[in-house]
Structures are given as C-alpha cells and as structure tokens.
Tab-separated table of C-alpha atoms in Angstrom:
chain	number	residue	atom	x	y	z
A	270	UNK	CA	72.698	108.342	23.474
A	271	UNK	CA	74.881	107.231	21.178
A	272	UNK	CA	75.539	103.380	21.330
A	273	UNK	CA	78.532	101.306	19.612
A	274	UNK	CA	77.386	98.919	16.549
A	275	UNK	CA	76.247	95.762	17.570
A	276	UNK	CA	78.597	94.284	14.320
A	277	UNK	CA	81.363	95.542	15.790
A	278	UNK	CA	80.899	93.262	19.243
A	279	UNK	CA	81.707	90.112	20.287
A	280	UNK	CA	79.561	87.390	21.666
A	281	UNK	CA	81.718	88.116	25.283
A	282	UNK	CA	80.926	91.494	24.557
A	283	UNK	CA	76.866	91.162	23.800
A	284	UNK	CA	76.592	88.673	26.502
A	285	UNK	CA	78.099	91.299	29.285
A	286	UNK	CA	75.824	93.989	27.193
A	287	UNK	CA	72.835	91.780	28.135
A	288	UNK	CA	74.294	91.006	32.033
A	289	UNK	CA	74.674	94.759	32.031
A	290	UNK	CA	71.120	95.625	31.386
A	291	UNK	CA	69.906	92.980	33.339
A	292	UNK	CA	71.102	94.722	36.287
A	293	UNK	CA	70.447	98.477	35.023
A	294	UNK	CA	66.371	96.863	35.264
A	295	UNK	CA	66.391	95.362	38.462
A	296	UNK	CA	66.785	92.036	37.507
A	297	UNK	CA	69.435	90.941	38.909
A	298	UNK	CA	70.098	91.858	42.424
A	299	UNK	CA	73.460	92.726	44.673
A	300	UNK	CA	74.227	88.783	46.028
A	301	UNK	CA	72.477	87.035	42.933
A	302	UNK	CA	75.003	83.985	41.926
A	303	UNK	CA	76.347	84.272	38.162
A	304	UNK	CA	76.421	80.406	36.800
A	305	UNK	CA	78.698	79.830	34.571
A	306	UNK	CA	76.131	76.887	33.041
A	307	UNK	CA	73.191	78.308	33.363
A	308	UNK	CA	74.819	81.289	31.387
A	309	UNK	CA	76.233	78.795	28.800
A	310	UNK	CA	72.307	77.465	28.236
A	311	UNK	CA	70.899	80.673	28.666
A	312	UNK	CA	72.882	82.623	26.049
A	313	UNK	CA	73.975	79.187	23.962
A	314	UNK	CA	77.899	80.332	24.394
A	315	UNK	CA	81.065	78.662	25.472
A	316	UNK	CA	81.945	78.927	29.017
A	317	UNK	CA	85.205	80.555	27.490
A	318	UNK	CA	82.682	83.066	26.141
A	319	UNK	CA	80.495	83.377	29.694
A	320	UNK	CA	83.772	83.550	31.682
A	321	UNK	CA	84.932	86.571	29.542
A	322	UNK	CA	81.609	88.100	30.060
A	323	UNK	CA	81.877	87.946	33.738
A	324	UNK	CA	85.635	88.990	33.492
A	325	UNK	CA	84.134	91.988	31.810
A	326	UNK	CA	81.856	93.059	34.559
A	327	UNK	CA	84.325	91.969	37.078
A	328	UNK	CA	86.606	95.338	36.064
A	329	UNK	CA	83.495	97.308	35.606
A	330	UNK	CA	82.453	96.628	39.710
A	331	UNK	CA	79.644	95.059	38.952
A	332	UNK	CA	80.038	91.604	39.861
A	333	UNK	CA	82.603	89.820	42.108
A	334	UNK	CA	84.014	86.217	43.267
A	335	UNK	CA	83.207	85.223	46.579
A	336	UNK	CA	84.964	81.891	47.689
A	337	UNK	CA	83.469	78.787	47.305
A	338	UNK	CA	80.335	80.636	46.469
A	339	UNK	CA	81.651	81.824	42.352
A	340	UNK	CA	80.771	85.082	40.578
A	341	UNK	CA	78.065	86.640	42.850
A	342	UNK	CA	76.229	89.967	41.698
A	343	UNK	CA	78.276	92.650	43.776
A	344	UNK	CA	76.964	95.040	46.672
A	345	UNK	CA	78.312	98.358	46.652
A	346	UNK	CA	79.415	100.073	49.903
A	347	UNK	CA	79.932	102.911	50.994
A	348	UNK	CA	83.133	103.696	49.540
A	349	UNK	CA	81.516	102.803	46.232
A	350	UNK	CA	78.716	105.588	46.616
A	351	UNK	CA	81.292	108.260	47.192
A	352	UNK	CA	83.097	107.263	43.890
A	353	UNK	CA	80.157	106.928	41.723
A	354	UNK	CA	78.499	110.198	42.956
A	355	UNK	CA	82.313	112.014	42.182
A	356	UNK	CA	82.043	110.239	38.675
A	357	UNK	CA	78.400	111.520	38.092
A	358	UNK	CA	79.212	114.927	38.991
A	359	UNK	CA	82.093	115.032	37.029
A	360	UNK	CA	79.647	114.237	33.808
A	361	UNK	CA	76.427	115.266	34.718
A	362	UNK	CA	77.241	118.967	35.530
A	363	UNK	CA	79.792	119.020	32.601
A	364	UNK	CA	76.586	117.393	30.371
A	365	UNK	CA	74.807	120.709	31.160
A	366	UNK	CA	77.262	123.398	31.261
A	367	UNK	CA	78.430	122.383	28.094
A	368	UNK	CA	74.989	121.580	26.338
A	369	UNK	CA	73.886	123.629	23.598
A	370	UNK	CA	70.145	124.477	23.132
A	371	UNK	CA	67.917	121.334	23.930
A	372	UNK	CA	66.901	119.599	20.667
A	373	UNK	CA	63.742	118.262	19.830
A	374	UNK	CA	65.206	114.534	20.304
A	375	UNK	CA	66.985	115.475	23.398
A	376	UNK	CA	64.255	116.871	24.486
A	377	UNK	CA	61.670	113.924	23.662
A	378	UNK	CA	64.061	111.102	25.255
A	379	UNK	CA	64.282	113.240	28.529
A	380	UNK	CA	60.504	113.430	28.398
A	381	UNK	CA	59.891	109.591	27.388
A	382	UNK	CA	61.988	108.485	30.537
A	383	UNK	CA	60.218	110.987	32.870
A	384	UNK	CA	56.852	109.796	31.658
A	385	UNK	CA	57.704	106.190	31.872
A	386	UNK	CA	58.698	106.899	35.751
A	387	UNK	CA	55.324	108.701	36.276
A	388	UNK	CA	53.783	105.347	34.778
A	389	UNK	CA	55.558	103.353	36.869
A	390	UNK	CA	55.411	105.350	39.968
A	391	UNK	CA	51.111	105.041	39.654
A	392	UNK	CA	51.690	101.281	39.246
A	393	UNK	CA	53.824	101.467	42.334
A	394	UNK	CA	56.467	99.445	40.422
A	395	UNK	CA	59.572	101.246	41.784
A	396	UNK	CA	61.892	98.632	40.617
A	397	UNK	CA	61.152	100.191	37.069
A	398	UNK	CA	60.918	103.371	38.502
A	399	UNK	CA	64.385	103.690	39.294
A	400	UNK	CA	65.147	101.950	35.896
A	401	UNK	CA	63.655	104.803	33.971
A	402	UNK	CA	65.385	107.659	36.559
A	403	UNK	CA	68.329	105.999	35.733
A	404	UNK	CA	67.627	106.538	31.685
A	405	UNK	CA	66.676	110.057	32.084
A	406	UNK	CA	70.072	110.485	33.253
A	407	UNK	CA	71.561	109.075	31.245
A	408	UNK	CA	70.429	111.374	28.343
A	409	UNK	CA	71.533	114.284	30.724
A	410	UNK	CA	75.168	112.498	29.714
A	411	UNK	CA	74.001	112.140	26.277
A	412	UNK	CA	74.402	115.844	25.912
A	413	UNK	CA	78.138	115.286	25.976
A	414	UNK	CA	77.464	113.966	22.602
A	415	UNK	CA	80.345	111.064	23.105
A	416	UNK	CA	80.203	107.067	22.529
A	417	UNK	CA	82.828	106.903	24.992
A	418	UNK	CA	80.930	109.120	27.844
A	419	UNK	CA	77.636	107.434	26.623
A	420	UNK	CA	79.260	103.798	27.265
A	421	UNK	CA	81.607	104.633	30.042
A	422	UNK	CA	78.187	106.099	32.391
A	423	UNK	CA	75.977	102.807	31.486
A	424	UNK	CA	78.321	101.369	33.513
A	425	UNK	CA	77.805	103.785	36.480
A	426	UNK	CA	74.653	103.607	35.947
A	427	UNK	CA	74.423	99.786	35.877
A	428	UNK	CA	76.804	100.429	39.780
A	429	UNK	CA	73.398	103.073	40.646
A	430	UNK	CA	70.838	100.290	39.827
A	431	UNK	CA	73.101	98.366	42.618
A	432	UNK	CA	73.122	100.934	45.122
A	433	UNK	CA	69.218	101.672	45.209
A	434	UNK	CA	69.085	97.774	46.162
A	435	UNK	CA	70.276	98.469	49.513
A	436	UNK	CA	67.502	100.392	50.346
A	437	UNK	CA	65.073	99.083	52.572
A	438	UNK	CA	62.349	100.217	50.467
A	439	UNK	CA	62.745	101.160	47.262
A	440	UNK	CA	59.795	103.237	47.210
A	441	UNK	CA	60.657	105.825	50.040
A	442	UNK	CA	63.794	106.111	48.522
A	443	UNK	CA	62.660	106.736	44.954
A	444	UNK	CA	59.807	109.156	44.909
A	445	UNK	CA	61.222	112.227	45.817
A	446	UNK	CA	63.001	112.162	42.595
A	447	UNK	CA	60.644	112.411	39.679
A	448	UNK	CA	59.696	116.081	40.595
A	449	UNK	CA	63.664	116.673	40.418
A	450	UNK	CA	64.301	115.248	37.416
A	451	UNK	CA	61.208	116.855	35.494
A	452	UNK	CA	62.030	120.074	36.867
A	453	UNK	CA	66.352	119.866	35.754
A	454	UNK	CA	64.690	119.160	32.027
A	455	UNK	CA	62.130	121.680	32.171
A	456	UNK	CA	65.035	124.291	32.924
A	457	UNK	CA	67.431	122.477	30.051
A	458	UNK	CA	64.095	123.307	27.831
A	459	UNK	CA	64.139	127.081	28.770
A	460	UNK	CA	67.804	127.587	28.228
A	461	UNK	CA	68.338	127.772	31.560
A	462	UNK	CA	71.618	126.090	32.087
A	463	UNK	CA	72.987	127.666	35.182
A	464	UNK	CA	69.443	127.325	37.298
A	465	UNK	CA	69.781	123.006	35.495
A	466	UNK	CA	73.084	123.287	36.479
A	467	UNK	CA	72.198	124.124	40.247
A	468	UNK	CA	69.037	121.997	40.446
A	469	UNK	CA	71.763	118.647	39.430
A	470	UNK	CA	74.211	119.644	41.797
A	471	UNK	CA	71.556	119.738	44.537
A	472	UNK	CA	69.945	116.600	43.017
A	473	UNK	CA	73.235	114.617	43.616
A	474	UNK	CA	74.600	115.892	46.750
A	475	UNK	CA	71.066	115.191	48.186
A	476	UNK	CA	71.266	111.712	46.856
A	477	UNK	CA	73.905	110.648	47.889
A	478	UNK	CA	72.998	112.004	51.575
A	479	UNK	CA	70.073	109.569	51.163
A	480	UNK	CA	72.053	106.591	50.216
A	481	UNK	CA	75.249	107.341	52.395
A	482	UNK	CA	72.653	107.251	55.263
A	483	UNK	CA	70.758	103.766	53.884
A	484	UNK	CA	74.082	102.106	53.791
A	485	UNK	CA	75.749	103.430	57.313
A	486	UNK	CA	72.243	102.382	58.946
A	487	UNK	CA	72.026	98.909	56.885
A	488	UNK	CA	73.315	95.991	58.270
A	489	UNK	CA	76.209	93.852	56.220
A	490	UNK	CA	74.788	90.469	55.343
C-alpha cells in the first residue's frame, strides 16, 4: 500500500492517523469515550488540534457525540454493514479483476498478514487476528495501485475493526476466515483471477451474512 508522506500532514492529521489505527488494532472499542484532555496529554497537542482530530473521524463514521456523554467511539449498525460491504465490493473485486500478475512484494505482504493471523490464531489472540485479516485486505486494495483507494479503504477498514466488536465472540466469528483469505492469494499467485475473483465475492457476501445476523440477534446497549 501506498501511504501519503508523513511531511506532508498535520499534527490534526497524525493525531486522527494514530486514533485511526488505534481502532484498526482493537484498541479502542465501539462506546470507548474520546477525552479531549486526556488526548491533549497523551499526544502533547492543543485541544484545537484534538478537536480537529475527532472532527476528522467524526466524517469518516468512526466516532460520534453522544449528549452529555462527548465524543464516544461509534457502533456500527446494521445499516452501516450493508454500506461498508457495498464499498468493499466495489474495491475488492475491482482490486482483482484489474490486477496484473502478482509481484513478489504483493505477494510477500499478502503472505506476511496471513502468517501473522495463523500466529495469532495459535495464541488464540483474535483481537489481532482480525487486525491482520483486516491488513491482508487491505493489500487485496493495494492492487489498485492508488494513494487515494489505499487511504480511502483504511478508513473502511478502521469501520470493519468496529463491526467485528459486536460479535459476541470474536473467535467464532473470526476463524473461518484465514483458510479464505490464504486460499483468494494462493489463486492471485497462480494467475487465477476469475476463480480470486469468485472466492472474494463469496468471501464477502458470506461475511456479511455472518455479521448482518450478529447484529439483528444483538441487543442495543
């Protein structure tokens, strides 16, 4: 993936970078408060600076204000799975149909994110488990070969890391997935695009199914 040059960024825009990531590893969680002082101490910024950040993630749906409470982490619904899965489509497939012949590189990041799920998957740590699925697909977007695409999906990605919250446990929800994902790159590797290209499009409507399901069954706090 191609990312932008840290020079080029302001502090709003390396704090949200961080806030962003922070979420994309399971650290912070759908309902998790966002305070604007322990922000300010945290990342040694103005609250002019912190506010912007959160403004930031605010139109990217990843955090909202909840009265009398502040900025709160946000939960997706169900609404929100429908639109993210219609935005990774949209990329994902188009990533593959497009792709040329897997590079070495390509090929090695795919590989590195796959093997760092297996690792984390026999250390039963499925918070970084879904971390790492998340990466793998990310480099599936990667094959657009665009900042823009790259920067625009770490946001829907960041939205994912939300969504696999809301399930009851993580780990029943997560381990089907690792086969899947090993198998789309293994076809990517043999020039196989249409077979990859099927073996997404049944990985995400699956998915989805999952979490639709999680959501419709999971009581609203």
């Amino acid at each position: 993936m191609n990312q932008p040059k840290e020079k080029s960024l302001s502090l709003s825009d390396q704090v949200a970078i961080e806030l962003r990531e922070d979420i994309i590893g399971g650290r912070l969680l759908p309902g998790m408060p966002l305070t604007e002082s322990e922000l300010v101490n945290a990342y040694n910024a103005s609250r002019n600076t912190v506010r912007e950040a959160l403004h930031q993630l605010g139109r990217e749906g990843l955090t909202s204000y909840v009265r009398n409470k502040g900025v709160m982490v946000r939960r997706m619904g169900i609404d929100d799975v429908r639109d993210i899965f219609n935005v990774r489509r949209t990329l994902e497939l188009q990533a593959i149909a497009a792709s040329k012949p897997l590079r070495e590189y390509q090929s090695d990041l795919m590989l590195e994110a796959i093997e760092a799920a297996q690792l984390a998957q026999d250390r039963e740590n499925w918070q970084a488990f879904g971390t790492h699925s998340l990466r793998f697909h990310q480099h599936i977007v990667g094959l657009l070969r665009s900042p823009l695409f790259d920067e625009f999906f770490t946001q829907v990605a960041a939205q994912m890391r939300l969504v696999f919250s809301s399930a009851p446990s993580e780990e029943n929800f997560q381990k089907p997935w690792l086969e899947r994902d090993r198998q789309i790159h293994d076809l990517l590797a043999e020039g196989n695009k249409k077979a990859a290209e099927e073996a997404m499009s049944s990985y995400l409507n699956d998915s989805e199914t999952v979490l639709l399901d999680i959501l419709a069954s999971t009581p609203k706090p």
